[in-house]
PDB file of C-alpha atoms in Angstrom:
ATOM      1  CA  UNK X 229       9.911 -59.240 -23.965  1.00  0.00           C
ATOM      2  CA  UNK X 230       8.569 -58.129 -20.092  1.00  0.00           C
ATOM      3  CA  UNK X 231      10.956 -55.407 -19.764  1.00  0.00           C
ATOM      4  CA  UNK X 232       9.127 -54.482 -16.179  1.00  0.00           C
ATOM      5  CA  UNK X 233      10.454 -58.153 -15.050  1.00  0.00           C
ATOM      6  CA  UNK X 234      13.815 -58.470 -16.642  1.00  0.00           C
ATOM      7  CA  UNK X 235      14.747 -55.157 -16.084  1.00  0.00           C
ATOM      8  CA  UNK X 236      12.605 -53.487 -13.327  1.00  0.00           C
ATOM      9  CA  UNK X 237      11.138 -50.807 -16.081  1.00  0.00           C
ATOM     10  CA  UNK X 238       8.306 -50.286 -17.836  1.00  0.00           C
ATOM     11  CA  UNK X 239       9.174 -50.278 -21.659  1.00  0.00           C
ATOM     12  CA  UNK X 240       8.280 -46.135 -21.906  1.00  0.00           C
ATOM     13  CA  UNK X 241      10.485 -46.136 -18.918  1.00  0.00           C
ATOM     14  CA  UNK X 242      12.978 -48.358 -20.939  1.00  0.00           C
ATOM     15  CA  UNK X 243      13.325 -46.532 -23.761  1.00  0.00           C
ATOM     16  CA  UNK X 244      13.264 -42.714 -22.196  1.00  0.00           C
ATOM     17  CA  UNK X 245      15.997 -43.901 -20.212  1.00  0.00           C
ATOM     18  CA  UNK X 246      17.488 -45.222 -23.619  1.00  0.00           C
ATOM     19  CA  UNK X 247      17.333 -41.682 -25.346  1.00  0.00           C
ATOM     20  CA  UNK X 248      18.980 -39.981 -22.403  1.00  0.00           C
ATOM     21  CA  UNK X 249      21.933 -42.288 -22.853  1.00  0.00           C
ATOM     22  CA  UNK X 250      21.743 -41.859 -26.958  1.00  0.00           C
ATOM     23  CA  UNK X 251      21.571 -38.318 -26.108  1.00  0.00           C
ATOM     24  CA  UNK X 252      24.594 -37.799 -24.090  1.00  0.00           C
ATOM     25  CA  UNK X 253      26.684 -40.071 -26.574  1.00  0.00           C
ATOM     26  CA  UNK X 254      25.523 -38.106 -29.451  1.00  0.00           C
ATOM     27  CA  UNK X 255      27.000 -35.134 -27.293  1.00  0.00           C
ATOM     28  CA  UNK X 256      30.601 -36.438 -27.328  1.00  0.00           C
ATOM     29  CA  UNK X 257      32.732 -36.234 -30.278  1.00  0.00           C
ATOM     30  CA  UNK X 258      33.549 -39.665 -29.663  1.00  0.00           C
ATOM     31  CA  UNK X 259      29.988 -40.506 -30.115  1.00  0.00           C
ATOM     32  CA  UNK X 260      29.007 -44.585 -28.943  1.00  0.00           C
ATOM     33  CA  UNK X 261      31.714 -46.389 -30.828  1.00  0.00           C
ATOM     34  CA  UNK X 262      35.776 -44.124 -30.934  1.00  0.00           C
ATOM     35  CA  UNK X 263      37.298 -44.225 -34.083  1.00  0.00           C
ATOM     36  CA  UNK X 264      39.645 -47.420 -34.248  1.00  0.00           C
ATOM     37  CA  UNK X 265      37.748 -49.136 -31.303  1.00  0.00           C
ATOM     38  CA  UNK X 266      36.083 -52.743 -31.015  1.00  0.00           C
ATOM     39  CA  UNK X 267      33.459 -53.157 -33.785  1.00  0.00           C
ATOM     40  CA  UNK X 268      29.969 -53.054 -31.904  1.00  0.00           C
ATOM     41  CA  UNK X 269      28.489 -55.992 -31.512  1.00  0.00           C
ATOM     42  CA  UNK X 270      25.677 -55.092 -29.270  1.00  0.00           C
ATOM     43  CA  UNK X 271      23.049 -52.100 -30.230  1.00  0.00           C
ATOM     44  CA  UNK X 272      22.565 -49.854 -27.730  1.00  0.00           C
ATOM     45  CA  UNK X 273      19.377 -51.265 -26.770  1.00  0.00           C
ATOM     46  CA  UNK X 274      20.683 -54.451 -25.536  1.00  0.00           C
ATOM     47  CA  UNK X 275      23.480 -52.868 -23.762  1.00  0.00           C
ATOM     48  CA  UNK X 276      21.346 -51.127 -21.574  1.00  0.00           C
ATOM     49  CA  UNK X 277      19.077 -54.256 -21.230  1.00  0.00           C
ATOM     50  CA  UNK X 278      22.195 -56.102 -20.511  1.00  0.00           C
ATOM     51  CA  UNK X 279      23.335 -53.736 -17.958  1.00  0.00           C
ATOM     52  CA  UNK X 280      20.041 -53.614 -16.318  1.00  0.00           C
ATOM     53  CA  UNK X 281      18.968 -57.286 -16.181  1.00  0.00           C
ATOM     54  CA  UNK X 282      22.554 -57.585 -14.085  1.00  0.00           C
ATOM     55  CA  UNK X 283      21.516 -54.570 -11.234  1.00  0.00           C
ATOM     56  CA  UNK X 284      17.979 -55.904 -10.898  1.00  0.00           C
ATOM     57  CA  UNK X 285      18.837 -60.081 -10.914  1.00  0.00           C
ATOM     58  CA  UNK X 286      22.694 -59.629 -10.449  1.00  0.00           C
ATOM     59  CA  UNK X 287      22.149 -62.414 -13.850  1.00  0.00           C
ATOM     60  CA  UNK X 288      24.881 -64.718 -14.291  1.00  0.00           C
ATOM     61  CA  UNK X 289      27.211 -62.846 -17.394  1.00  0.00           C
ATOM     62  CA  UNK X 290      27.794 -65.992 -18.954  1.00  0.00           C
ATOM     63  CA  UNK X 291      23.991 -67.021 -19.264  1.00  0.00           C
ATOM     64  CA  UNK X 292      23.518 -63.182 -20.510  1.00  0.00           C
ATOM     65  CA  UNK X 293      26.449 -63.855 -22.903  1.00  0.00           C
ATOM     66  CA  UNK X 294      24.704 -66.958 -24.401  1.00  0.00           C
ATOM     67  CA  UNK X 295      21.534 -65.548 -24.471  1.00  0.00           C
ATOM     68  CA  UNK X 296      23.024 -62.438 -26.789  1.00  0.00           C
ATOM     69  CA  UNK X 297      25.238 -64.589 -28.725  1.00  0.00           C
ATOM     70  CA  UNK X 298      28.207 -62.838 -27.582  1.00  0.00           C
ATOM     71  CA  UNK X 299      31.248 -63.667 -24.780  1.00  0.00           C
ATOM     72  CA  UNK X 300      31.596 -63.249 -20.997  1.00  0.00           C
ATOM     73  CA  UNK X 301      34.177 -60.757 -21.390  1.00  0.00           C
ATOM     74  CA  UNK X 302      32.147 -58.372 -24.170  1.00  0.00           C
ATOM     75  CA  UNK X 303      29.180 -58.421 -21.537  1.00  0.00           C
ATOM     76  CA  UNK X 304      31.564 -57.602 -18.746  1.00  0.00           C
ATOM     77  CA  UNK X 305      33.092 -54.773 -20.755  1.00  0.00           C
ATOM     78  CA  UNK X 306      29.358 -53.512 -21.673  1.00  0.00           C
ATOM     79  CA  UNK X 307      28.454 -53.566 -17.729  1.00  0.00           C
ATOM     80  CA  UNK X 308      31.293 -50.969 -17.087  1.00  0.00           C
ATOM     81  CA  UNK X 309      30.796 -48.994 -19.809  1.00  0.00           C
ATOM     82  CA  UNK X 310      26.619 -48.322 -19.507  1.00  0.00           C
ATOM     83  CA  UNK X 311      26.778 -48.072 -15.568  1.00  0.00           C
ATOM     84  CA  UNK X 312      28.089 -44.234 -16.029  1.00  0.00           C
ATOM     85  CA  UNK X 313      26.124 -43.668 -18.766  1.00  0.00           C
ATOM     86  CA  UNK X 314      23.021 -44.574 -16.392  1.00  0.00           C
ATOM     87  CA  UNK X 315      23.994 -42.283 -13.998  1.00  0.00           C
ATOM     88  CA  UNK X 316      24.747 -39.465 -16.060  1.00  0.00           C
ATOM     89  CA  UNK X 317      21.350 -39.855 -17.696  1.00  0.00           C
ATOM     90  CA  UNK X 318      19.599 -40.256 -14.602  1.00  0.00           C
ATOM     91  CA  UNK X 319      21.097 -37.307 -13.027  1.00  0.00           C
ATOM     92  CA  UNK X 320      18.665 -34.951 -15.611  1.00  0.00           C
ATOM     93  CA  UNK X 321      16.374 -35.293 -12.931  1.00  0.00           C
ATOM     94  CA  UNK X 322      17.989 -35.279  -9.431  1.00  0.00           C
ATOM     95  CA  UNK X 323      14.772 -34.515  -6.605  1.00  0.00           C
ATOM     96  CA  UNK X 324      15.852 -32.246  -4.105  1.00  0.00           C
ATOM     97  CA  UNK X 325      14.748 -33.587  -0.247  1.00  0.00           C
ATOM     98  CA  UNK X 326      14.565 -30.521   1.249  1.00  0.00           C
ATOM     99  CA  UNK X 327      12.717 -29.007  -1.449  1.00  0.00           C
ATOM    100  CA  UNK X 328      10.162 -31.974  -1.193  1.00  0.00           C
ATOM    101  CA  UNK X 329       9.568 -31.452   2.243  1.00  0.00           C
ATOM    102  CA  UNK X 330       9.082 -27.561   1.796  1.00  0.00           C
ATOM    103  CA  UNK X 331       6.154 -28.616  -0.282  1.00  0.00           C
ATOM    104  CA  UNK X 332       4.700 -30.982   3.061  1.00  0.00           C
ATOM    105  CA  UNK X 333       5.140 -34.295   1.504  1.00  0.00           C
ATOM    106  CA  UNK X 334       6.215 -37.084   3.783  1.00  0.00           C
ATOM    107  CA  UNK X 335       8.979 -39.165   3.183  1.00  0.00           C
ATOM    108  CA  UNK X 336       9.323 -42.855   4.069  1.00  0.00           C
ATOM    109  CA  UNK X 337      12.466 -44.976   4.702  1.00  0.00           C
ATOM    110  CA  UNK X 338      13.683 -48.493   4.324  1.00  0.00           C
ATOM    111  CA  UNK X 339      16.218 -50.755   3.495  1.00  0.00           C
ATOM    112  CA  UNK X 340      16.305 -53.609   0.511  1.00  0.00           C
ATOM    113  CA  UNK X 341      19.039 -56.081   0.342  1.00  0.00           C
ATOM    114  CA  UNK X 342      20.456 -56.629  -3.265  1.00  0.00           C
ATOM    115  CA  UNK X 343      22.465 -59.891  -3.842  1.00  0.00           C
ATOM    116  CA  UNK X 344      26.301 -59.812  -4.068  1.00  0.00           C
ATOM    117  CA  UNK X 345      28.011 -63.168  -5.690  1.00  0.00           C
ATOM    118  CA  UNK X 346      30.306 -65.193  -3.046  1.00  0.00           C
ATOM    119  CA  UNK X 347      33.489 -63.427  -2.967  1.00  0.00           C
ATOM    120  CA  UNK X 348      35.748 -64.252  -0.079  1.00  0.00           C
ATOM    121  CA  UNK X 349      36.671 -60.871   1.429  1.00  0.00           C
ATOM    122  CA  UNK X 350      32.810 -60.276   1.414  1.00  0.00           C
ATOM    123  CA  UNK X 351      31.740 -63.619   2.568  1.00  0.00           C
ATOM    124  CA  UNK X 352      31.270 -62.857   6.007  1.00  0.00           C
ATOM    125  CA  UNK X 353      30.320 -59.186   6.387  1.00  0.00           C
ATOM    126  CA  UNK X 354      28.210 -59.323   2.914  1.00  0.00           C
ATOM    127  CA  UNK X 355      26.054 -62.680   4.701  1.00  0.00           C
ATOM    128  CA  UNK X 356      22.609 -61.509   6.059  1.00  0.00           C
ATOM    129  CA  UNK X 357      21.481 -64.379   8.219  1.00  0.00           C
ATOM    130  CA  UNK X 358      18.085 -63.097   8.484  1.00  0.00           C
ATOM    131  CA  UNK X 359      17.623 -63.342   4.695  1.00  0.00           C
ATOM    132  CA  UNK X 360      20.205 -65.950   4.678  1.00  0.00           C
ATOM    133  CA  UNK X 361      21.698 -64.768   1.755  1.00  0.00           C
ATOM    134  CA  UNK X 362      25.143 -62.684   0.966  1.00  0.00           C
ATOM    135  CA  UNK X 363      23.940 -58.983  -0.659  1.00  0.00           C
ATOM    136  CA  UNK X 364      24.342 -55.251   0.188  1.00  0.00           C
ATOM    137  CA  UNK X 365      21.787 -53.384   2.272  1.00  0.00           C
ATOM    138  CA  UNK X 366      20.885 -50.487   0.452  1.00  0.00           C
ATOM    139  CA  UNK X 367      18.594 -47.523   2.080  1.00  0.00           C
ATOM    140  CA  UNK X 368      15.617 -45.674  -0.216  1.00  0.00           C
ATOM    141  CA  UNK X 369      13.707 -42.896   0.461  1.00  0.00           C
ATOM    142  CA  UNK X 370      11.152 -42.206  -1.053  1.00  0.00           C
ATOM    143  CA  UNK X 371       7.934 -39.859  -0.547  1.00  0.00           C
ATOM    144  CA  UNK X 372       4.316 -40.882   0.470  1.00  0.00           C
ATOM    145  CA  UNK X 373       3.506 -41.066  -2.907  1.00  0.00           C
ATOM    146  CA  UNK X 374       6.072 -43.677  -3.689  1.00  0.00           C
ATOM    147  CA  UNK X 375       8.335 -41.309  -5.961  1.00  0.00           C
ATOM    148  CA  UNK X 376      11.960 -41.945  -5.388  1.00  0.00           C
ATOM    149  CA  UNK X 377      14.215 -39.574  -3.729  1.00  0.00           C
ATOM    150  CA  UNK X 378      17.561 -41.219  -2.892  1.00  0.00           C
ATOM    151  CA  UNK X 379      19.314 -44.226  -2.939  1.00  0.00           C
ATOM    152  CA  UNK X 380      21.869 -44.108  -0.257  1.00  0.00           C
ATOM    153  CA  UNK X 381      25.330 -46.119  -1.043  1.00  0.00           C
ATOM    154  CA  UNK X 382      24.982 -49.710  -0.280  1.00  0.00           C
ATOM    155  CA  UNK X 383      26.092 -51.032   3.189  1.00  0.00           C
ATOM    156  CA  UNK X 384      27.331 -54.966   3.766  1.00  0.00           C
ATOM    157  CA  UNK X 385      24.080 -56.983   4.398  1.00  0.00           C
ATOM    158  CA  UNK X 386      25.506 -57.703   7.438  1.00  0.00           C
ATOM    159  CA  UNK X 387      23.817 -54.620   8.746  1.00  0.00           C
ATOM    160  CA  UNK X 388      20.143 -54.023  10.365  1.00  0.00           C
ATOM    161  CA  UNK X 389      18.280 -50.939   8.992  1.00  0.00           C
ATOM    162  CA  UNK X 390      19.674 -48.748  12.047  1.00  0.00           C
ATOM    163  CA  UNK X 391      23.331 -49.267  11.427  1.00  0.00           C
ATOM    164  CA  UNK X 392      23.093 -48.978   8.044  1.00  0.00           C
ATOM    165  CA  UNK X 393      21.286 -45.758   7.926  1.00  0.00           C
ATOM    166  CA  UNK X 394      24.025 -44.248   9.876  1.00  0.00           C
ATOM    167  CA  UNK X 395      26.810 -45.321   7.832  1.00  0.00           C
ATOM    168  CA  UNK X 396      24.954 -44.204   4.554  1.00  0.00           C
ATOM    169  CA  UNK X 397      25.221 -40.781   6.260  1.00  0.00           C
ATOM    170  CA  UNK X 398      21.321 -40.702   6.104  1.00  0.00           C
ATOM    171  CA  UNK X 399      20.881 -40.018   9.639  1.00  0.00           C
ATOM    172  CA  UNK X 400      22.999 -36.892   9.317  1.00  0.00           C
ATOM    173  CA  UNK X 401      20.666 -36.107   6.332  1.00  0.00           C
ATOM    174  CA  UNK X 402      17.804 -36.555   7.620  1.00  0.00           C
ATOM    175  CA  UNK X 403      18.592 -34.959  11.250  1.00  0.00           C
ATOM    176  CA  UNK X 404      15.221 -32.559  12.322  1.00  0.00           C
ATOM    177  CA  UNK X 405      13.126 -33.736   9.723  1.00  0.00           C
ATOM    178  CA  UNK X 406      10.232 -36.138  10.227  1.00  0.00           C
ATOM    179  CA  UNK X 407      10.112 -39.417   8.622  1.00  0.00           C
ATOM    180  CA  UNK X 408       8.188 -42.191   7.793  1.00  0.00           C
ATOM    181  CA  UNK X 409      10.164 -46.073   9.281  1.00  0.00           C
ATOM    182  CA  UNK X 410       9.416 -49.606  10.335  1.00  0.00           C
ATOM    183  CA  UNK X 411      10.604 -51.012  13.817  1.00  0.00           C
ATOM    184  CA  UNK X 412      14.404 -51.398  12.295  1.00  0.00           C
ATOM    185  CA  UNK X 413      15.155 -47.471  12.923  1.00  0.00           C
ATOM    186  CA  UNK X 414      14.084 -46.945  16.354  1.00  0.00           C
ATOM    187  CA  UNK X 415      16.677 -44.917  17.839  1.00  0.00           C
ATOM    188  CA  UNK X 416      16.693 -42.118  14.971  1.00  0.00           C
ATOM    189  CA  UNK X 417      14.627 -39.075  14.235  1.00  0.00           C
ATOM    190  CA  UNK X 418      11.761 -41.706  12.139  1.00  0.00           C
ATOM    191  CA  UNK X 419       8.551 -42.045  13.014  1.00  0.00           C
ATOM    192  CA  UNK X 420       7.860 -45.603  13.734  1.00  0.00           C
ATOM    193  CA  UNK X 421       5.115 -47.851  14.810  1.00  0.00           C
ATOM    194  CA  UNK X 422       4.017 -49.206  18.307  1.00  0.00           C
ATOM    195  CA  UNK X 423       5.065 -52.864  18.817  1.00  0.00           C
ATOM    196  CA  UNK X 424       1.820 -55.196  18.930  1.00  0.00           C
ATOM    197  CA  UNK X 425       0.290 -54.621  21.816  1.00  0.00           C
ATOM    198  CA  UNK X 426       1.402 -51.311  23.426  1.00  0.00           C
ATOM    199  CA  UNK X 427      -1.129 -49.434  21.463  1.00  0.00           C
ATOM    200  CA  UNK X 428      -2.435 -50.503  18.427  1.00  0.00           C
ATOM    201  CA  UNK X 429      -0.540 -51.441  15.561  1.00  0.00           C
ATOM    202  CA  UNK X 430      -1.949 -47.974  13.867  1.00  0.00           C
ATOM    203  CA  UNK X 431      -0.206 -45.771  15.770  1.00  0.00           C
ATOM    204  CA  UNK X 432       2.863 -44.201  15.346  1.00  0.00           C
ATOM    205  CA  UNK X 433       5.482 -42.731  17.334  1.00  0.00           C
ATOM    206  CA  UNK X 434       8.886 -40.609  17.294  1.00  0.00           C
TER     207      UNK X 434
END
């Protein structure tokens, strides 16, 4: 199994992230499965591989379904359940921005575009036409040395890089502090590069 392909982590990643979660259920009194509840049908292990293949490939739950050899609904009801539990256990760990730049390191900025499914309220705002697909645009940050420092919450793909840093209420963050950005954030506080031709593409400016 390529766990860095199906579910964006390496497999030490995979299963540290896996004894955080087995961790905090061991914690509660309910444990991973309440007294009385569905029988589990899933380990623990696929759950999370479940819930992960669906944020990295946004994986069709009925194909994940057959592929476990369980139904639509059980992998729906897995998905809610592990997405807090990820959280939670990635929250050990939360970098502090300001503390990052205290130490010097540069940060750098940019926006990825994660696909959404074809939902009619969404279909218009969600549709990126210069991807030409429907998804969110979500901003990272991250520093120089490519170690993650926030994930801002996701905008409708509708949005270029410099509205949706705005409404993510990174701007505000990020006001007085120099950053790292491509040609999308001009108009904010980032350091960005000349367009070809004005003085080299090496250069930067703020």
């Amino acid at each position: 199994m390529n766990y860095n392909s199906t579910t964006g982590l390496t497999l030490t990643k995979f299963l540290e992230l896996l004894d955080r979660i087995t961790e905090i259920l061991e914690s509660r009194t309910c444990a991973s499965q309440p007294p009385g509840g569905r029988p589990v049908v899933l380990s623990l292990h696929d759950q999370l591989y479940i819930a992960l293949n669906l944020l990295r490939h946004n994986t069709r739950q009925n194909l994940l379904a057959h592929l476990h050899g369980v139904s639509q609904p059980t992998v729906s009801r897995v998905y809610r359940r592990m997405l807090p539990l990820i959280s939670e256990a990635l929250a050990f760990e939360l970098p502090d921005i300001h503390d990052a730049l205290n130490r010097g390191e540069s940060l750098i900025i940019d926006g990825t575009d994660v696909p959404v499914r074809k939902h009619k309220p969404a279909i218009r705002t969600h549709y990126s036409g210069k991807k030409r697909k429907h998804c969110v645009n979500v901003q990272v940050l991250t520093t120089i040395s490519g170690r993650l420092m926030l994930l801002a919450e996701p905008v409708p793909g509708s949005h270029h890089d410099r509205k949706a840093i705005t409404e993510s209420g990174l701007e505000e963050l990020l006001a007085g502090t120099l950053y790292l950005g491509d040609l999308g954030y001009q108009g904010t506080d980032a350091m960005i590069p000349y367009k070809k031709g004005q003085r080299g593409s090496s250069e930067f400016r703020v």
